[in-house]
mmCIF file of N, CA and C in Angstrom:
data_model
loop_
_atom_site.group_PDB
_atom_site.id
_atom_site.type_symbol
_atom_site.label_atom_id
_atom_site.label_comp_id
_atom_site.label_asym_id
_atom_site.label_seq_id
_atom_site.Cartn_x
_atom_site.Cartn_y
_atom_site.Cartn_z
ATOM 1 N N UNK A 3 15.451 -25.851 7.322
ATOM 2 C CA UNK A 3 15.899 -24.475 7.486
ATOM 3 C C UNK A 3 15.322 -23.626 6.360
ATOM 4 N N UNK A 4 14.969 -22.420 6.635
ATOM 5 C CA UNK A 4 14.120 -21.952 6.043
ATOM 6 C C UNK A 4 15.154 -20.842 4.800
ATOM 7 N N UNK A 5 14.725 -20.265 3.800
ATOM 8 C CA UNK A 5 15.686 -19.923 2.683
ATOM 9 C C UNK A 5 15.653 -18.594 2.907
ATOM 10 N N UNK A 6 16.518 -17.767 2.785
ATOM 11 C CA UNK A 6 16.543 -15.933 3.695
ATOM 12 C C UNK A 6 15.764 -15.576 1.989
ATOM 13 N N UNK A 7 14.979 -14.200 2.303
ATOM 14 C CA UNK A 7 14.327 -13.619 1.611
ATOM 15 C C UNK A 7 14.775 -12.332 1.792
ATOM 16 N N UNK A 8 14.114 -12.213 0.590
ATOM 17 C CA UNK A 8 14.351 -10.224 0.201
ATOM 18 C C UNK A 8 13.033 -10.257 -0.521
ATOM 19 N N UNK A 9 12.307 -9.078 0.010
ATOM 20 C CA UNK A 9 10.931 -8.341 -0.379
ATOM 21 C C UNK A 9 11.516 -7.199 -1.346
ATOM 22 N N UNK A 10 11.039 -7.141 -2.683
ATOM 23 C CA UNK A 10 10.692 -6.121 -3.581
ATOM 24 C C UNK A 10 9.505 -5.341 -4.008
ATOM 25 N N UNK A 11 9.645 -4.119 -4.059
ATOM 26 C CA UNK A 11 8.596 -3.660 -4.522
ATOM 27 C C UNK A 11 8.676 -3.557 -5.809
ATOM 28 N N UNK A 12 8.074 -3.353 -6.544
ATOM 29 C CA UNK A 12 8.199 -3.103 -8.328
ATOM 30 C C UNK A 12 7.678 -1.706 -8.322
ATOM 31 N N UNK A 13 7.783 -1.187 -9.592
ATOM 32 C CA UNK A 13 7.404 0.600 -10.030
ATOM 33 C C UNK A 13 5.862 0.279 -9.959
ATOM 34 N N UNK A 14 4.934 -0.261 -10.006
ATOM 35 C CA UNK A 14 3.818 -0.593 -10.008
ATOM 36 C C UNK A 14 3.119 -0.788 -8.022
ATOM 37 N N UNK A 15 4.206 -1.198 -7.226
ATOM 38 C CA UNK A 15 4.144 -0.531 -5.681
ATOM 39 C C UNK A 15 4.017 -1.884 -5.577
ATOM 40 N N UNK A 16 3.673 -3.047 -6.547
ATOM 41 C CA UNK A 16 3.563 -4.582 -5.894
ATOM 42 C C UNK A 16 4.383 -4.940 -5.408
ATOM 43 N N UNK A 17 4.832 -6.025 -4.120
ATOM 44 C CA UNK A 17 5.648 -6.177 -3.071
ATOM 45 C C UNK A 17 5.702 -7.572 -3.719
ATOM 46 N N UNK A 18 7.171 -8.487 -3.794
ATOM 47 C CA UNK A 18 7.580 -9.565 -4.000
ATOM 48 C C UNK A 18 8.395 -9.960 -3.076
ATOM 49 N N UNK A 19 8.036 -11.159 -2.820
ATOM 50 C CA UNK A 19 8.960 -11.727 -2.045
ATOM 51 C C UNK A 19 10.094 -13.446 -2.454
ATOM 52 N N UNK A 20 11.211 -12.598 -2.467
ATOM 53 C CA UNK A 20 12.031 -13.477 -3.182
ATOM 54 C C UNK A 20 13.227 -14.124 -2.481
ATOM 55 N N UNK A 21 13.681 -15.489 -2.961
ATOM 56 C CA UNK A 21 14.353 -16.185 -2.626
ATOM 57 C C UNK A 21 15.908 -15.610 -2.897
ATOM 58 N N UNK A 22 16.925 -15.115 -1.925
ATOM 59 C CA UNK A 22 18.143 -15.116 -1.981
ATOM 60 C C UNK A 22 19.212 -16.110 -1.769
ATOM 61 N N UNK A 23 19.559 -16.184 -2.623
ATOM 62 C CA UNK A 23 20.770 -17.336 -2.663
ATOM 63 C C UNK A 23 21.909 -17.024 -2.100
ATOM 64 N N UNK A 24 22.954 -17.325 -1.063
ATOM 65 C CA UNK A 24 24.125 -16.846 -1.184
ATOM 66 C C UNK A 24 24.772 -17.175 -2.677
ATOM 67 N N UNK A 25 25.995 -16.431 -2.289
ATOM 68 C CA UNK A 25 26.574 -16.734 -3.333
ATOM 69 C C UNK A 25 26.130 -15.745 -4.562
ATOM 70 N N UNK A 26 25.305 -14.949 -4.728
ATOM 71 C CA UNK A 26 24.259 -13.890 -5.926
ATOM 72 C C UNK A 26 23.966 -13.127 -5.895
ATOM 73 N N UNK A 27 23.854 -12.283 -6.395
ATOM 74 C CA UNK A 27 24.106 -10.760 -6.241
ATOM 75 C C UNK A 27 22.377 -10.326 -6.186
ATOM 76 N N UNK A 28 21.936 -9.163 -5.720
ATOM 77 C CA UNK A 28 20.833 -8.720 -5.705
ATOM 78 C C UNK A 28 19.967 -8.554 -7.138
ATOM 79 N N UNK A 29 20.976 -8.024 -8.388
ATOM 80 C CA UNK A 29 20.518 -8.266 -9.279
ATOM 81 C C UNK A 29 20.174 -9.142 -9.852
ATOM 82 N N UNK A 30 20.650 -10.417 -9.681
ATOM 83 C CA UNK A 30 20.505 -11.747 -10.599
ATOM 84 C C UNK A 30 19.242 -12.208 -9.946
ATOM 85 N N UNK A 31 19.304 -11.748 -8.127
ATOM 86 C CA UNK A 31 18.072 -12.266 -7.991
ATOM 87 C C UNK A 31 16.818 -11.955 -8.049
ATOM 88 N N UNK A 32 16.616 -10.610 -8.078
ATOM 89 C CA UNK A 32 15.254 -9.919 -9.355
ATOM 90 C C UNK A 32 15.302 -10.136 -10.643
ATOM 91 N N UNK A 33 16.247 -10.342 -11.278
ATOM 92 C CA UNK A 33 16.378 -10.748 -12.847
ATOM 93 C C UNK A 33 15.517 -12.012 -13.096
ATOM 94 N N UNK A 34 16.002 -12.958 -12.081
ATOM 95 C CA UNK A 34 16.134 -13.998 -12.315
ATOM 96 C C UNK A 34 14.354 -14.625 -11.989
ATOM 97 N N UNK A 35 14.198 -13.387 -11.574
ATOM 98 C CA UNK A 35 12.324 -13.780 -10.734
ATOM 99 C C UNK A 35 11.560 -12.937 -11.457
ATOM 100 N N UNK A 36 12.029 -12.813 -12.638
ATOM 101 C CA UNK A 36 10.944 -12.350 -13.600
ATOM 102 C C UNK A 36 10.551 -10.397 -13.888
ATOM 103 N N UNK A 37 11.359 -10.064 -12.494
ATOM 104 C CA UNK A 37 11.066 -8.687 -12.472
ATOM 105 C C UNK A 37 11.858 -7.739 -13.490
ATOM 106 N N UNK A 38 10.874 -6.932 -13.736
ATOM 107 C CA UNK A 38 11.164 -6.140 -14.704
ATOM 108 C C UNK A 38 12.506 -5.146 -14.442
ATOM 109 N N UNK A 39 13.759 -5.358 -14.392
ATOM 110 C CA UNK A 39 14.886 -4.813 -14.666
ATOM 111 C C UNK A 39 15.911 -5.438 -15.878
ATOM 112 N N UNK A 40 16.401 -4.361 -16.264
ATOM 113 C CA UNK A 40 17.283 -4.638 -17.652
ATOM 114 C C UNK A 40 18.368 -4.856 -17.708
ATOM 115 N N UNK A 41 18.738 -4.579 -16.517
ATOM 116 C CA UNK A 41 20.552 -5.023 -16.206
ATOM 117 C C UNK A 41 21.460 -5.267 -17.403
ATOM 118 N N UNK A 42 21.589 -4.482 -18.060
ATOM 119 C CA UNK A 42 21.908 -4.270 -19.205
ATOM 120 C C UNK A 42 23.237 -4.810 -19.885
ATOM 121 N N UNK A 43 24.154 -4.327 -18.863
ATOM 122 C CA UNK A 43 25.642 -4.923 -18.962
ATOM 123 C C UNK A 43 26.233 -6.349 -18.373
ATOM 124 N N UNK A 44 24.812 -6.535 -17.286
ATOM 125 C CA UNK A 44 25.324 -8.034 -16.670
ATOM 126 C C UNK A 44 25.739 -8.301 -15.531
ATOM 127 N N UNK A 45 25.977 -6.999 -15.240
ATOM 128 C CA UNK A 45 26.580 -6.909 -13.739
ATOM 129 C C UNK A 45 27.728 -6.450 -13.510
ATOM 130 N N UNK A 46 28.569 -5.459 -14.639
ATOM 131 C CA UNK A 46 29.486 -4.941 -14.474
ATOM 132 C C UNK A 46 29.986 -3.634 -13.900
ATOM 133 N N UNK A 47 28.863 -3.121 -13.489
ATOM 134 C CA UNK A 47 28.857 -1.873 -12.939
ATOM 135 C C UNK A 47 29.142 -0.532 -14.538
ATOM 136 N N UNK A 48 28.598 -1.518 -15.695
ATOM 137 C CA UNK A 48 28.418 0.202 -16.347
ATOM 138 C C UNK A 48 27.695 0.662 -17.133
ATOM 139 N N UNK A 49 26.307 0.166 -16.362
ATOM 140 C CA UNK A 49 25.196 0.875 -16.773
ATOM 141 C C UNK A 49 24.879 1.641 -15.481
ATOM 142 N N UNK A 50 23.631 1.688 -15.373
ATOM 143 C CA UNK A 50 22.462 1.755 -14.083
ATOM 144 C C UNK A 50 21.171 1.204 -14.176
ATOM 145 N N UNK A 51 20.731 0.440 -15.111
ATOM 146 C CA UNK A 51 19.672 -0.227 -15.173
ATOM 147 C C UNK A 51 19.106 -1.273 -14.341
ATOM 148 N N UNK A 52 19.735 -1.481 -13.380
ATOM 149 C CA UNK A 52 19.813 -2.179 -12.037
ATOM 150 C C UNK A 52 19.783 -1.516 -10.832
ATOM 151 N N UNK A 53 19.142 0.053 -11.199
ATOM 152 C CA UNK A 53 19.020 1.032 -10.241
ATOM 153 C C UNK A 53 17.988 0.465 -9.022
ATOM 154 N N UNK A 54 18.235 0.528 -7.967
ATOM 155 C CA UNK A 54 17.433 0.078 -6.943
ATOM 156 C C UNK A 54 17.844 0.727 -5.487
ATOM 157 N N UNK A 55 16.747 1.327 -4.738
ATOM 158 C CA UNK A 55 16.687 1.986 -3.462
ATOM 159 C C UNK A 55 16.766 1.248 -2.188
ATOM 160 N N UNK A 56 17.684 0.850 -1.495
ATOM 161 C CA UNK A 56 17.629 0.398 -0.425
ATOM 162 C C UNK A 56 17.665 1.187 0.844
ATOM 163 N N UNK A 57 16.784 0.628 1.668
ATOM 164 C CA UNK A 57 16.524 1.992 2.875
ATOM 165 C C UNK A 57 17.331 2.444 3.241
ATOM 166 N N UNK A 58 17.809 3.277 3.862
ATOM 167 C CA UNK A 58 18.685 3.899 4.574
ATOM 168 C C UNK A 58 19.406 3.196 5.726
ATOM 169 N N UNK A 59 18.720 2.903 6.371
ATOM 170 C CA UNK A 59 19.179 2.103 7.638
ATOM 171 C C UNK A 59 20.156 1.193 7.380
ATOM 172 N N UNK A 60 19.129 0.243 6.238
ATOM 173 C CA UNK A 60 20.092 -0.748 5.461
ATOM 174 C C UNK A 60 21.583 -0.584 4.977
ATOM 175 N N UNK A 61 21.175 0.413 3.646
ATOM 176 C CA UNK A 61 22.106 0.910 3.092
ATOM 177 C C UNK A 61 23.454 1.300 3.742
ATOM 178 N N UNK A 62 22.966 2.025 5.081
ATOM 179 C CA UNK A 62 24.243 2.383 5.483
ATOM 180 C C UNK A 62 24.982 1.207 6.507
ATOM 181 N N UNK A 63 24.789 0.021 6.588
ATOM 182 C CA UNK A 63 25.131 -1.097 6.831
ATOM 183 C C UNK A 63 26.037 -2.203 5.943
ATOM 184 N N UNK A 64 25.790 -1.399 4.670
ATOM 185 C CA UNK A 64 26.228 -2.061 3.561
ATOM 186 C C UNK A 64 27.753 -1.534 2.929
ATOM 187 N N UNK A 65 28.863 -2.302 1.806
ATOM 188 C CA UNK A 65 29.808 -1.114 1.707
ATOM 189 C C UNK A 65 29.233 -0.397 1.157
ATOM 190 N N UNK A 66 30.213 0.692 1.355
ATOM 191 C CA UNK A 66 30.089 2.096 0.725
ATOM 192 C C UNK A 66 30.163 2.037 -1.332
ATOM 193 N N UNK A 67 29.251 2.787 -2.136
ATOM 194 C CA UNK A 67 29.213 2.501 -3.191
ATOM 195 C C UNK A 67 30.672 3.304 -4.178
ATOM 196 N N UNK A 68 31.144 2.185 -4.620
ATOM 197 C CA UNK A 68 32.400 2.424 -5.530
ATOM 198 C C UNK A 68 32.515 3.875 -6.553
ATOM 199 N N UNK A 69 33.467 4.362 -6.707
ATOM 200 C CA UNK A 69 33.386 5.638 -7.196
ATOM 201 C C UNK A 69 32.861 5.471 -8.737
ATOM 202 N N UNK A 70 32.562 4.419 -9.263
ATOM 203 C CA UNK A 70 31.958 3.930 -10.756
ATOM 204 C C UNK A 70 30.379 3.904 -10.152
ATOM 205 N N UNK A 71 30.103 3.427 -9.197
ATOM 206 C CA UNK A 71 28.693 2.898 -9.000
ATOM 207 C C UNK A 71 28.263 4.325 -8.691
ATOM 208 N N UNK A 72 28.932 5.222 -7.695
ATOM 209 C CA UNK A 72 28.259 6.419 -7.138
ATOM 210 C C UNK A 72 28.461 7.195 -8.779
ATOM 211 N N UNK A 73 29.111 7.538 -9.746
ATOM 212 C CA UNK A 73 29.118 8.509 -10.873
ATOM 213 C C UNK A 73 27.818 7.830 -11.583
ATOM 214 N N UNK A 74 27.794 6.883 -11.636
ATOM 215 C CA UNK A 74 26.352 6.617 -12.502
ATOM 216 C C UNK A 74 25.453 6.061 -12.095
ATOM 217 N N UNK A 75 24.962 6.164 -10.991
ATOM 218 C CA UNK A 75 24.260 6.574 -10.349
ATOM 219 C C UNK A 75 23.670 8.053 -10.480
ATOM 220 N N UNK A 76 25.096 9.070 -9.847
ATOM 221 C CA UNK A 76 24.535 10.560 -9.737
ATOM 222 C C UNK A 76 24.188 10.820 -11.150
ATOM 223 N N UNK A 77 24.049 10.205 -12.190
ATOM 224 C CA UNK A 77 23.446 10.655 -13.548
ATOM 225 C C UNK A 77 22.623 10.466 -13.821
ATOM 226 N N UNK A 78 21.945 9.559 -13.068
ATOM 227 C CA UNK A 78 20.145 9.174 -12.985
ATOM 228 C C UNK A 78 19.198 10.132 -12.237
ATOM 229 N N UNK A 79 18.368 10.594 -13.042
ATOM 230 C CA UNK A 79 17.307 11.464 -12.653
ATOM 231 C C UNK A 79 16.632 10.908 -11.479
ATOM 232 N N UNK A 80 16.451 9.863 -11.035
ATOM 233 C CA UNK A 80 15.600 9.342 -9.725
ATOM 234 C C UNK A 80 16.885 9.347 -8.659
ATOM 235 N N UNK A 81 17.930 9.184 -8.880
ATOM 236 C CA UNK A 81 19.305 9.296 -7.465
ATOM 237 C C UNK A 81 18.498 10.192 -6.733
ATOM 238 N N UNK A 82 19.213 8.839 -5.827
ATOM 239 C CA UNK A 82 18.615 9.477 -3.850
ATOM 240 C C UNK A 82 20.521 9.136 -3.316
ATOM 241 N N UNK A 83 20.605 10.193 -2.882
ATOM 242 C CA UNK A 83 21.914 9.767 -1.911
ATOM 243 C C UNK A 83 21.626 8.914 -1.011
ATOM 244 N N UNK A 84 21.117 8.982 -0.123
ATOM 245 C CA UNK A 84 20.901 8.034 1.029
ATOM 246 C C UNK A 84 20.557 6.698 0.614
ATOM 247 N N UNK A 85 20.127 6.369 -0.647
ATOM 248 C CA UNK A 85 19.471 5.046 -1.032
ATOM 249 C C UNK A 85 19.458 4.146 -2.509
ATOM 250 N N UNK A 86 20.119 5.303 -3.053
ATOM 251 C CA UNK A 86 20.575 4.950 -4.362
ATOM 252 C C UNK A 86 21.613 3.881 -4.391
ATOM 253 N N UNK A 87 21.431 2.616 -5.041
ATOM 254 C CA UNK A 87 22.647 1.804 -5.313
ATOM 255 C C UNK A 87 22.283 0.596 -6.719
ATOM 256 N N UNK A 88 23.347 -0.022 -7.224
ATOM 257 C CA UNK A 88 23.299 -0.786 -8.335
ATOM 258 C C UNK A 88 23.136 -1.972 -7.613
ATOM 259 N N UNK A 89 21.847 -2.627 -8.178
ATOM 260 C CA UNK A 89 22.024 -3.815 -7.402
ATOM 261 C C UNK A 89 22.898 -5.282 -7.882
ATOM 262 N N UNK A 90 23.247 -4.776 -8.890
ATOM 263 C CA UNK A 90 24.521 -5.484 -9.207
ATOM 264 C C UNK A 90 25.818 -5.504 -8.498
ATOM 265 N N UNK A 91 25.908 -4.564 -8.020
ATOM 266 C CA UNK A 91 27.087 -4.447 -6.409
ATOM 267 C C UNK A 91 26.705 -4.967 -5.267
ATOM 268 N N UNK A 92 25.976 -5.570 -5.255
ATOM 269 C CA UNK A 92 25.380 -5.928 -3.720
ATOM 270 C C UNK A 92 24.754 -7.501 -3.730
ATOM 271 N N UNK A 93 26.085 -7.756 -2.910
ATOM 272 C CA UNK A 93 26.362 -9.254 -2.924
ATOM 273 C C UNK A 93 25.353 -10.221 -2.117
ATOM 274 N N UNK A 94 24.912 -11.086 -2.019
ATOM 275 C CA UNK A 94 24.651 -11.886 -1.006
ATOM 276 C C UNK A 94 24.897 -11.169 0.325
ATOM 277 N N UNK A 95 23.839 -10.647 1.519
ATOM 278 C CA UNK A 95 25.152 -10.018 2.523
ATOM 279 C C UNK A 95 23.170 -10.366 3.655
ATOM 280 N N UNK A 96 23.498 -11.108 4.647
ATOM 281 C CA UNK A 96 22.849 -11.308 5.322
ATOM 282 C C UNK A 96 21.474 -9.628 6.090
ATOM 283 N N UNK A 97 22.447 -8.495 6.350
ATOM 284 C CA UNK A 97 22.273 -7.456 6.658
ATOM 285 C C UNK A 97 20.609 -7.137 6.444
ATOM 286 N N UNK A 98 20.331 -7.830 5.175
ATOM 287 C CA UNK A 98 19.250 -7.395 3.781
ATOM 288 C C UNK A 98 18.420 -8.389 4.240
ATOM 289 N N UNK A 99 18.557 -9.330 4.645
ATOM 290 C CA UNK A 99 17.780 -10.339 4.631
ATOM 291 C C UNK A 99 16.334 -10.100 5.553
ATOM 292 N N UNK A 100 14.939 -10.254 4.534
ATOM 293 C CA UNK A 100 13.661 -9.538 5.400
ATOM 294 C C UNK A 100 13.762 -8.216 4.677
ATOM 295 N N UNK A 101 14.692 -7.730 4.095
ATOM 296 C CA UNK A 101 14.787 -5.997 4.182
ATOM 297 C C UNK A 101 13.523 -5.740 2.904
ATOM 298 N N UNK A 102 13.222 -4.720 2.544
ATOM 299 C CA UNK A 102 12.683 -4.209 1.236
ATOM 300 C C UNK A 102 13.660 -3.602 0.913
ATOM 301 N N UNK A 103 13.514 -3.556 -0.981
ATOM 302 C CA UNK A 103 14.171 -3.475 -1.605
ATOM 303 C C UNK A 103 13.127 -2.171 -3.123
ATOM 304 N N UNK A 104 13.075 -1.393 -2.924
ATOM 305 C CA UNK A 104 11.981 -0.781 -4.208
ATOM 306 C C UNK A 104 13.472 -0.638 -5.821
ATOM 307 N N UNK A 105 12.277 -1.246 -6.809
ATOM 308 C CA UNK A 105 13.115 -0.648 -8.184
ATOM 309 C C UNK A 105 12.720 0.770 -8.344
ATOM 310 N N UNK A 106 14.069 1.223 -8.782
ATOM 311 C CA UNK A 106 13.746 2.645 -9.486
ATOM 312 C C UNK A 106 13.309 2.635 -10.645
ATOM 313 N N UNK A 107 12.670 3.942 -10.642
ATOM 314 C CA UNK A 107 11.933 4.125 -12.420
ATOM 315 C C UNK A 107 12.868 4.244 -13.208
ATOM 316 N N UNK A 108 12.277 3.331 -14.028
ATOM 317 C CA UNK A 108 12.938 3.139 -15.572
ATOM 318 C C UNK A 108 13.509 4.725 -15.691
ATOM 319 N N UNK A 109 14.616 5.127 -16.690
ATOM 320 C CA UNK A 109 15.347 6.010 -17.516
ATOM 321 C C UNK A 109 15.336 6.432 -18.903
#
Protein backbone atom coordinates (compact mmCIF):
# COMPACT_ATOMS: atom_id res chain seq x y z
CA UNK A 1 0.00 0.00 0.00
CA UNK A 2 1.27 2.96 -1.12
CA UNK A 3 2.13 6.05 1.63
CA UNK A 4 -0.45 9.31 0.97
CA UNK A 5 1.61 12.34 -0.10
CA UNK A 6 1.50 16.01 0.05
CA UNK A 7 3.32 18.12 -2.75
CA UNK A 8 5.07 21.41 -1.58
CA UNK A 9 6.17 24.13 -3.23
CA UNK A 10 9.02 26.13 -1.52
CA UNK A 11 9.50 30.23 -1.93
CA UNK A 12 12.00 29.28 -4.60
CA UNK A 13 8.61 27.66 -6.77
CA UNK A 14 10.47 24.03 -6.33
CA UNK A 15 7.69 21.38 -5.92
CA UNK A 16 8.37 18.53 -3.18
CA UNK A 17 6.84 15.72 -2.74
CA UNK A 18 6.44 14.41 0.71
CA UNK A 19 5.56 11.60 2.80
CA UNK A 20 2.49 12.17 5.28
CA UNK A 21 2.18 10.27 8.21
CA UNK A 22 -1.05 10.01 9.99
CA UNK A 23 -0.96 10.83 13.14
CA UNK A 24 1.36 14.55 12.17
CA UNK A 25 0.63 17.57 11.61
CA UNK A 26 1.50 19.38 8.28
CA UNK A 27 4.15 21.19 9.94
CA UNK A 28 6.29 18.49 11.35
CA UNK A 29 5.99 17.12 8.03
CA UNK A 30 7.87 19.93 6.06
CA UNK A 31 10.05 20.46 9.09
CA UNK A 32 10.89 17.27 9.23
CA UNK A 33 11.91 17.03 5.23
CA UNK A 34 14.35 19.51 5.45
CA UNK A 35 12.23 22.45 4.20
CA UNK A 36 12.96 25.65 5.03
CA UNK A 37 10.28 26.70 7.74
CA UNK A 38 11.00 27.90 11.31
CA UNK A 39 8.13 26.85 13.21
CA UNK A 40 9.28 28.63 15.83
CA UNK A 41 7.11 27.78 18.83
CA UNK A 42 6.66 24.04 17.90
CA UNK A 43 3.39 23.90 17.05
CA UNK A 44 1.55 25.87 19.42
CA UNK A 45 -0.23 28.13 17.45
CA UNK A 46 1.84 31.37 18.60
CA UNK A 47 3.83 32.30 16.11
CA UNK A 48 3.18 32.19 12.23
CA UNK A 49 6.29 30.91 10.98
CA UNK A 50 4.56 27.90 9.72
CA UNK A 51 2.64 30.20 7.45
CA UNK A 52 1.47 28.12 4.51
CA UNK A 53 -1.28 28.57 1.59
CA UNK A 54 -3.53 25.90 0.96
CA UNK A 55 -5.83 26.15 -2.09
CA UNK A 56 -8.99 27.16 -1.67
CA UNK A 57 -10.93 24.30 -2.64
CA UNK A 58 -8.92 22.47 -0.13
CA UNK A 59 -8.93 24.82 2.49
CA UNK A 60 -12.44 25.17 2.59
CA UNK A 61 -12.79 21.40 3.23
CA UNK A 62 -10.72 21.72 6.13
CA UNK A 63 -11.79 23.15 9.87
CA UNK A 64 -12.31 26.48 10.01
CA UNK A 65 -9.06 28.40 11.42
CA UNK A 66 -9.20 29.09 15.31
CA UNK A 67 -9.63 32.65 16.41
CA UNK A 68 -5.61 32.51 17.59
CA UNK A 69 -4.62 31.02 14.18
CA UNK A 70 -6.90 33.57 12.10
CA UNK A 71 -5.37 36.90 14.47
CA UNK A 72 -1.91 35.90 13.53
CA UNK A 73 -2.23 35.12 10.65
CA UNK A 74 -4.18 38.55 9.75
CA UNK A 75 -0.77 40.15 10.98
CA UNK A 76 1.26 38.71 8.30
CA UNK A 77 1.93 40.82 5.38
CA UNK A 78 1.50 37.81 2.78
CA UNK A 79 -2.33 36.74 4.51
CA UNK A 80 -4.63 35.55 1.89
CA UNK A 81 -8.11 34.92 3.41
CA UNK A 82 -9.09 32.24 1.29
CA UNK A 83 -5.73 30.34 1.87
CA UNK A 84 -3.91 31.48 4.64
CA UNK A 85 -3.38 28.86 7.46
CA UNK A 86 -0.68 27.61 10.18
CA UNK A 87 0.40 24.51 9.23
CA UNK A 88 0.80 23.56 12.58
CA UNK A 89 -3.11 23.32 12.87
CA UNK A 90 -3.58 21.00 10.28
CA UNK A 91 -3.64 17.58 11.28
CA UNK A 92 -3.15 14.49 9.34
CA UNK A 93 -6.66 14.83 7.40
CA UNK A 94 -6.92 12.67 4.23
CA UNK A 95 -8.85 15.73 2.27
CA UNK A 96 -4.97 17.03 1.43
CA UNK A 97 -3.74 14.05 0.35
CA UNK A 98 -2.14 14.67 -3.55
CA UNK A 99 -3.09 18.36 -2.66
CA UNK A 100 -0.29 21.23 -3.05
CA UNK A 101 0.67 22.93 -0.41
CA UNK A 102 2.98 26.52 -1.24
CA UNK A 103 5.18 28.12 1.87
CA UNK A 104 4.66 31.63 2.47
CA UNK A 105 7.39 34.20 2.36
CA UNK A 106 9.44 34.46 5.13
CA UNK A 107 8.49 37.75 7.59
Amino acid sequence: MSKPIINVADREGYLHTLEWEPDTTLMETIRDNDLPILASCGGTASCATCHVYVQPKDNEQLASRSEDEDELLGETEAFRECESRLSCQIRFNPVLVGSTITLAPEE
